[in-house]
Amino acid sequence: GAVVSQHPSRVICKSGTSVKIECRSLDFQATTMFWYRQFPKQSLMLMATSNEGSKATYEQGVEKDKFLINHASLTLSTLTVTSAHPEDSSFYICSAPGPAAAGELFFGEGSRLTVL
Amino acid sequence: AQKITQTQPGMFVQEKEAVTLDCTYDTSDPSYGLFWYKQPSSGEMIFLIYQGSYDQQNATEGRYSLNFQKARKSANLVISASQLGDSAMYFCAMREGLSGSGNTGKLIFGQGTTLQVKP
């Protein structure tokens, strides 16, 4: 099956710093990728849709300037949490649609961000 | 309005028994897909099973089957012969607009159900 790799898996940073999370499709091209956020024991909440070659589409209530998304190539999307604060601590997980038209989403391993 | 509803925050099942995890959905789109994912404590999302809105038969994948009742807008997951490794959080998800330009691909998730399998 298709593989999506996410890095780093864990990151701890000081308040005020920026953190970049990478999401790569390893064996297929992904013109679209999705970024989700998950708090403990809760559901995955869609943050934004990353589009190769164009601006990301953000869900209502998600700060564009806070969560910068760049889809640099057909296999790489990045999420940068700018000026991170403790309330940004969460599990961030990316996904990409598989090759089939109505197929599943393939997920990265997720990144656990802790802001001190 | 909630598009995907999982009403069971937590469930227990005895090992080797079957368990049903409930999922109801709300959509006016005639073309949609329903998914179930398993999320163990490690956080990875594991795809289990898929049901298309036009599929005539209920989907099955090994010990997993999907009880699809279109008129009632429900897509319950049935796990047969539960194993200790089935203990995890389970998410139902829906993807709308599979036909034409509305195929954005994004999945909307339910609240999740935590399943614990007892030895």
mmCIF file of C-alpha atoms in Angstrom:
data_model
loop_
_atom_site.group_PDB
_atom_site.id
_atom_site.type_symbol
_atom_site.label_atom_id
_atom_site.label_comp_id
_atom_site.label_asym_id
_atom_site.label_seq_id
_atom_site.Cartn_x
_atom_site.Cartn_y
_atom_site.Cartn_z
ATOM 1 C CA GLY A 1 0.000 0.000 0.000
ATOM 2 C CA ALA A 2 0.881 3.665 -0.275
ATOM 3 C CA VAL A 3 3.212 5.034 2.390
ATOM 4 C CA VAL A 4 3.198 8.440 4.006
ATOM 5 C CA SER A 5 6.088 9.395 6.229
ATOM 6 C CA GLN A 6 5.964 12.171 8.793
ATOM 7 C CA HIS A 7 8.880 13.745 10.630
ATOM 8 C CA PRO A 8 9.661 14.416 13.408
ATOM 9 C CA SER A 9 7.596 11.993 15.469
ATOM 10 C CA ARG A 10 8.174 13.964 18.642
ATOM 11 C CA VAL A 11 9.324 17.495 19.231
ATOM 12 C CA ILE A 12 9.689 19.553 22.360
ATOM 13 C CA CYS A 13 10.293 23.259 22.021
ATOM 14 C CA LYS A 14 10.291 26.423 24.054
ATOM 15 C CA SER A 15 7.434 28.855 23.887
ATOM 16 C CA GLY A 16 7.911 31.395 21.112
ATOM 17 C CA THR A 17 9.874 29.192 18.767
ATOM 18 C CA SER A 18 8.687 27.814 15.432
ATOM 19 C CA VAL A 19 8.462 24.151 14.606
ATOM 20 C CA LYS A 20 8.350 22.549 11.167
ATOM 21 C CA ILE A 21 6.723 19.183 10.526
ATOM 22 C CA GLU A 22 7.258 17.366 7.238
ATOM 23 C CA CYS A 23 4.906 14.986 5.481
ATOM 24 C CA ARG A 24 6.121 12.939 2.526
ATOM 25 C CA SER A 25 4.390 10.507 0.229
ATOM 26 C CA LEU A 26 7.061 7.896 -0.393
ATOM 27 C CA ASP A 27 5.796 5.850 -3.291
ATOM 28 C CA PHE A 28 3.106 7.951 -4.891
ATOM 29 C CA GLN A 29 2.446 11.533 -5.826
ATOM 30 C CA ALA A 30 0.043 13.571 -3.788
ATOM 31 C CA THR A 31 -1.277 16.819 -5.194
ATOM 32 C CA THR A 32 -3.357 17.152 -2.049
ATOM 33 C CA MET A 33 -2.486 16.466 1.556
ATOM 34 C CA PHE A 34 -4.502 16.997 4.697
ATOM 35 C CA TRP A 35 -3.343 18.177 8.095
ATOM 36 C CA TYR A 36 -5.218 17.107 11.196
ATOM 37 C CA ARG A 37 -4.845 17.987 14.850
ATOM 38 C CA GLN A 38 -5.780 15.677 17.680
ATOM 39 C CA PHE A 39 -5.994 16.344 21.399
ATOM 40 C CA PRO A 40 -5.757 13.380 23.791
ATOM 41 C CA LYS A 41 -8.719 11.028 23.640
ATOM 42 C CA GLN A 42 -10.420 13.229 21.077
ATOM 43 C CA SER A 43 -11.196 13.082 17.395
ATOM 44 C CA LEU A 44 -9.059 14.222 14.510
ATOM 45 C CA MET A 45 -9.936 17.754 13.518
ATOM 46 C CA LEU A 46 -9.102 18.838 9.987
ATOM 47 C CA MET A 47 -6.953 21.952 10.019
ATOM 48 C CA ALA A 48 -6.232 22.534 6.370
ATOM 49 C CA THR A 49 -5.926 21.067 2.914
ATOM 50 C CA SER A 50 -2.506 21.434 1.358
ATOM 51 C CA ASN A 51 -2.477 21.872 -2.421
ATOM 52 C CA GLU A 52 0.620 21.448 -4.547
ATOM 53 C CA GLY A 53 1.355 24.624 -6.437
ATOM 54 C CA SER A 54 -1.274 26.753 -4.757
ATOM 55 C CA LYS A 55 -2.288 28.105 -1.384
ATOM 56 C CA ALA A 56 -3.597 25.857 1.321
ATOM 57 C CA THR A 57 -7.266 25.841 2.200
ATOM 58 C CA TYR A 58 -7.829 26.352 5.906
ATOM 59 C CA GLU A 59 -10.810 25.181 7.904
ATOM 60 C CA GLN A 60 -12.872 27.712 9.762
ATOM 61 C CA GLY A 61 -11.236 28.858 12.955
ATOM 62 C CA VAL A 62 -7.705 27.818 12.024
ATOM 63 C CA GLU A 63 -5.203 30.677 12.046
ATOM 64 C CA LYS A 64 -3.403 30.860 8.731
ATOM 65 C CA ASP A 65 -0.537 32.896 10.100
ATOM 66 C CA LYS A 66 -0.096 30.526 13.004
ATOM 67 C CA PHE A 67 -0.072 27.321 10.999
ATOM 68 C CA LEU A 68 1.857 27.851 7.790
ATOM 69 C CA ILE A 69 1.450 25.162 5.176
ATOM 70 C CA ASN A 70 3.646 24.743 2.132
ATOM 71 C CA HIS A 71 3.188 22.040 -0.473
ATOM 72 C CA ALA A 72 6.571 22.295 -2.125
ATOM 73 C CA SER A 73 6.374 19.298 -4.422
ATOM 74 C CA LEU A 74 4.164 16.381 -5.361
ATOM 75 C CA THR A 75 5.601 14.378 -2.491
ATOM 76 C CA LEU A 76 6.186 16.916 0.284
ATOM 77 C CA SER A 77 3.981 19.112 2.431
ATOM 78 C CA THR A 78 5.162 20.982 5.510
ATOM 79 C CA LEU A 79 3.329 22.427 8.485
ATOM 80 C CA THR A 80 5.091 25.152 10.441
ATOM 81 C CA VAL A 81 3.719 26.103 13.817
ATOM 82 C CA THR A 82 4.925 29.655 14.257
ATOM 83 C CA SER A 83 5.633 31.240 17.643
ATOM 84 C CA ALA A 84 4.419 28.138 19.382
ATOM 85 C CA HIS A 85 2.710 28.354 22.761
ATOM 86 C CA PRO A 86 1.741 25.657 25.261
ATOM 87 C CA GLU A 87 -1.805 25.569 23.923
ATOM 88 C CA ASP A 88 -0.398 24.461 20.554
ATOM 89 C CA SER A 89 0.802 21.259 22.172
ATOM 90 C CA SER A 90 -1.005 18.478 20.371
ATOM 91 C CA PHE A 91 -0.700 15.510 18.031
ATOM 92 C CA TYR A 92 -0.461 16.610 14.411
ATOM 93 C CA ILE A 93 -1.028 14.066 11.689
ATOM 94 C CA CYS A 94 -0.932 14.381 7.934
ATOM 95 C CA SER A 95 -2.594 12.285 5.292
ATOM 96 C CA ALA A 96 -2.817 11.928 1.551
ATOM 97 C CA PRO A 97 -5.405 10.324 -0.718
ATOM 98 C CA GLY A 98 -4.282 7.100 -2.281
ATOM 99 C CA PRO A 99 -4.145 6.531 -6.017
ATOM 100 C CA ALA A 100 -7.706 5.134 -6.237
ATOM 101 C CA ALA A 101 -10.434 7.679 -6.896
ATOM 102 C CA ALA A 102 -12.492 6.784 -3.871
ATOM 103 C CA GLY A 103 -9.726 5.174 -1.887
ATOM 104 C CA GLU A 104 -8.625 5.544 1.632
ATOM 105 C CA LEU A 105 -6.491 8.258 3.084
ATOM 106 C CA PHE A 106 -2.988 7.164 3.980
ATOM 107 C CA PHE A 107 -1.731 8.666 7.196
ATOM 108 C CA GLY A 108 1.681 9.625 8.427
ATOM 109 C CA GLU A 109 2.881 8.383 11.787
ATOM 110 C CA GLY A 110 1.947 11.673 13.445
ATOM 111 C CA SER A 111 3.998 14.268 15.290
ATOM 112 C CA ARG A 112 3.576 14.937 18.979
ATOM 113 C CA LEU A 113 4.388 18.552 19.747
ATOM 114 C CA THR A 114 5.049 19.695 23.295
ATOM 115 C CA VAL A 115 5.579 23.393 23.879
ATOM 116 C CA LEU A 116 7.126 24.261 27.217
ATOM 117 C CA ALA B 1 -24.612 19.707 12.746
ATOM 118 C CA GLN B 2 -22.441 16.717 13.468
ATOM 119 C CA LYS B 3 -21.844 14.788 10.266
ATOM 120 C CA ILE B 4 -20.437 11.673 11.865
ATOM 121 C CA THR B 5 -21.651 10.488 15.244
ATOM 122 C CA GLN B 6 -20.203 7.772 17.397
ATOM 123 C CA THR B 7 -22.298 7.514 20.528
ATOM 124 C CA GLN B 8 -20.137 5.048 22.445
ATOM 125 C CA PRO B 9 -17.157 6.770 24.090
ATOM 126 C CA GLY B 10 -15.954 3.466 25.499
ATOM 127 C CA MET B 11 -16.709 -0.210 25.021
ATOM 128 C CA PHE B 12 -15.588 -3.430 26.674
ATOM 129 C CA VAL B 13 -15.610 -6.848 25.077
ATOM 130 C CA GLN B 14 -14.469 -10.246 26.228
ATOM 131 C CA GLU B 15 -11.695 -11.812 24.225
ATOM 132 C CA LYS B 16 -12.971 -14.048 21.394
ATOM 133 C CA GLU B 17 -16.401 -12.426 21.404
ATOM 134 C CA ALA B 18 -17.851 -10.149 18.737
ATOM 135 C CA VAL B 19 -18.429 -6.432 19.258
ATOM 136 C CA THR B 20 -20.310 -3.777 17.324
ATOM 137 C CA LEU B 21 -19.169 -0.172 17.237
ATOM 138 C CA ASP B 22 -21.885 2.265 16.221
ATOM 139 C CA CYS B 23 -21.629 5.025 13.649
ATOM 140 C CA THR B 24 -24.309 7.223 12.140
ATOM 141 C CA TYR B 25 -23.775 9.877 9.520
ATOM 142 C CA ASP B 26 -25.540 12.787 7.945
ATOM 143 C CA THR B 27 -25.188 13.835 4.336
ATOM 144 C CA SER B 28 -27.347 14.974 1.463
ATOM 145 C CA ASP B 29 -24.740 13.944 -1.095
ATOM 146 C CA PRO B 30 -25.723 10.752 -2.932
ATOM 147 C CA SER B 31 -22.094 9.798 -3.488
ATOM 148 C CA TYR B 32 -19.997 9.264 -0.385
ATOM 149 C CA GLY B 33 -17.669 6.822 1.266
ATOM 150 C CA LEU B 34 -17.529 5.543 4.800
ATOM 151 C CA PHE B 35 -14.324 4.451 6.492
ATOM 152 C CA TRP B 36 -13.257 2.888 9.729
ATOM 153 C CA TYR B 37 -9.809 3.468 11.199
ATOM 154 C CA LYS B 38 -8.095 1.987 14.233
ATOM 155 C CA GLN B 39 -5.770 4.127 16.313
ATOM 156 C CA PRO B 40 -3.664 2.273 18.899
ATOM 157 C CA SER B 41 -1.896 4.128 21.686
ATOM 158 C CA SER B 42 1.082 4.729 19.387
ATOM 159 C CA GLY B 43 -1.068 7.185 17.429
ATOM 160 C CA GLU B 44 -0.846 5.715 13.967
ATOM 161 C CA MET B 45 -4.042 5.514 11.947
ATOM 162 C CA ILE B 46 -4.715 2.054 10.579
ATOM 163 C CA PHE B 47 -7.273 1.677 7.789
ATOM 164 C CA LEU B 48 -9.725 -1.141 8.452
ATOM 165 C CA ILE B 49 -12.593 -1.094 6.001
ATOM 166 C CA TYR B 50 -14.391 1.002 3.380
ATOM 167 C CA GLN B 51 -18.011 1.164 2.203
ATOM 168 C CA GLY B 52 -19.144 3.184 -0.807
ATOM 169 C CA SER B 53 -22.626 4.631 -0.854
ATOM 170 C CA TYR B 54 -23.482 2.722 -4.010
ATOM 171 C CA ASP B 55 -22.071 -0.579 -2.863
ATOM 172 C CA GLN B 56 -24.805 -3.201 -2.805
ATOM 173 C CA GLN B 57 -23.148 -5.516 -0.350
ATOM 174 C CA ASN B 58 -21.739 -4.881 3.091
ATOM 175 C CA ALA B 59 -17.965 -4.604 3.106
ATOM 176 C CA THR B 60 -15.915 -7.275 4.829
ATOM 177 C CA GLU B 61 -12.194 -7.485 5.559
ATOM 178 C CA GLY B 62 -11.122 -10.483 7.563
ATOM 179 C CA ARG B 63 -12.564 -10.152 11.061
ATOM 180 C CA TYR B 64 -14.019 -6.747 10.237
ATOM 181 C CA SER B 65 -17.383 -6.226 8.623
ATOM 182 C CA LEU B 66 -19.431 -3.119 8.085
ATOM 183 C CA ASN B 67 -23.159 -3.245 8.718
ATOM 184 C CA PHE B 68 -24.287 -0.621 6.224
ATOM 185 C CA GLN B 69 -27.899 0.504 6.573
ATOM 186 C CA LYS B 70 -28.278 3.288 4.078
ATOM 187 C CA ALA B 71 -31.855 4.266 4.900
ATOM 188 C CA ARG B 72 -30.964 4.629 8.545
ATOM 189 C CA LYS B 73 -27.643 6.299 7.685
ATOM 190 C CA SER B 74 -25.668 3.960 9.853
ATOM 191 C CA ALA B 75 -22.379 2.191 9.226
ATOM 192 C CA ASN B 76 -21.595 0.065 12.249
ATOM 193 C CA LEU B 77 -18.322 -1.827 12.489
ATOM 194 C CA VAL B 78 -18.478 -5.424 13.625
ATOM 195 C CA ILE B 79 -15.321 -7.046 14.925
ATOM 196 C CA SER B 80 -15.592 -10.808 15.270
ATOM 197 C CA ALA B 81 -13.484 -12.987 17.549
ATOM 198 C CA SER B 82 -11.958 -10.058 19.443
ATOM 199 C CA GLN B 83 -8.277 -10.202 20.256
ATOM 200 C CA LEU B 84 -6.300 -8.365 22.916
ATOM 201 C CA GLY B 85 -4.558 -6.453 20.142
ATOM 202 C CA ASP B 86 -7.867 -4.972 19.088
ATOM 203 C CA SER B 87 -7.787 -2.684 22.120
ATOM 204 C CA ALA B 88 -7.552 0.791 20.611
ATOM 205 C CA MET B 89 -9.542 3.826 19.633
ATOM 206 C CA TYR B 90 -11.765 3.366 16.592
ATOM 207 C CA PHE B 91 -12.895 6.143 14.299
ATOM 208 C CA CYS B 92 -15.668 6.230 11.760
ATOM 209 C CA ALA B 93 -15.154 8.732 8.968
ATOM 210 C CA MET B 94 -16.964 9.981 5.893
ATOM 211 C CA ARG B 95 -15.817 11.392 2.600
ATOM 212 C CA GLU B 96 -18.407 13.264 0.574
ATOM 213 C CA GLY B 97 -18.676 14.244 -3.044
ATOM 214 C CA LEU B 98 -16.896 11.293 -4.568
ATOM 215 C CA SER B 99 -18.205 12.128 -8.002
ATOM 216 C CA GLY B 100 -17.276 15.088 -10.145
ATOM 217 C CA SER B 101 -15.440 18.149 -8.939
ATOM 218 C CA GLY B 102 -16.723 17.758 -5.407
ATOM 219 C CA ASN B 103 -14.193 15.065 -4.643
ATOM 220 C CA THR B 104 -12.060 16.992 -2.183
ATOM 221 C CA GLY B 105 -10.890 13.829 -0.567
ATOM 222 C CA LYS B 106 -11.029 15.105 2.988
ATOM 223 C CA LEU B 107 -12.333 12.843 5.676
ATOM 224 C CA ILE B 108 -14.559 14.000 8.476
ATOM 225 C CA PHE B 109 -14.156 11.930 11.620
ATOM 226 C CA GLY B 110 -16.499 10.916 14.374
ATOM 227 C CA GLN B 111 -15.655 11.351 18.033
ATOM 228 C CA GLY B 112 -14.188 7.895 18.325
ATOM 229 C CA THR B 113 -14.855 4.837 20.484
ATOM 230 C CA THR B 114 -12.274 3.388 22.830
ATOM 231 C CA LEU B 115 -12.451 -0.380 22.780
ATOM 232 C CA GLN B 116 -10.928 -2.492 25.510
ATOM 233 C CA VAL B 117 -10.679 -6.238 25.059
ATOM 234 C CA LYS B 118 -10.692 -8.213 28.315
ATOM 235 C CA PRO B 119 -8.710 -11.449 28.595
#
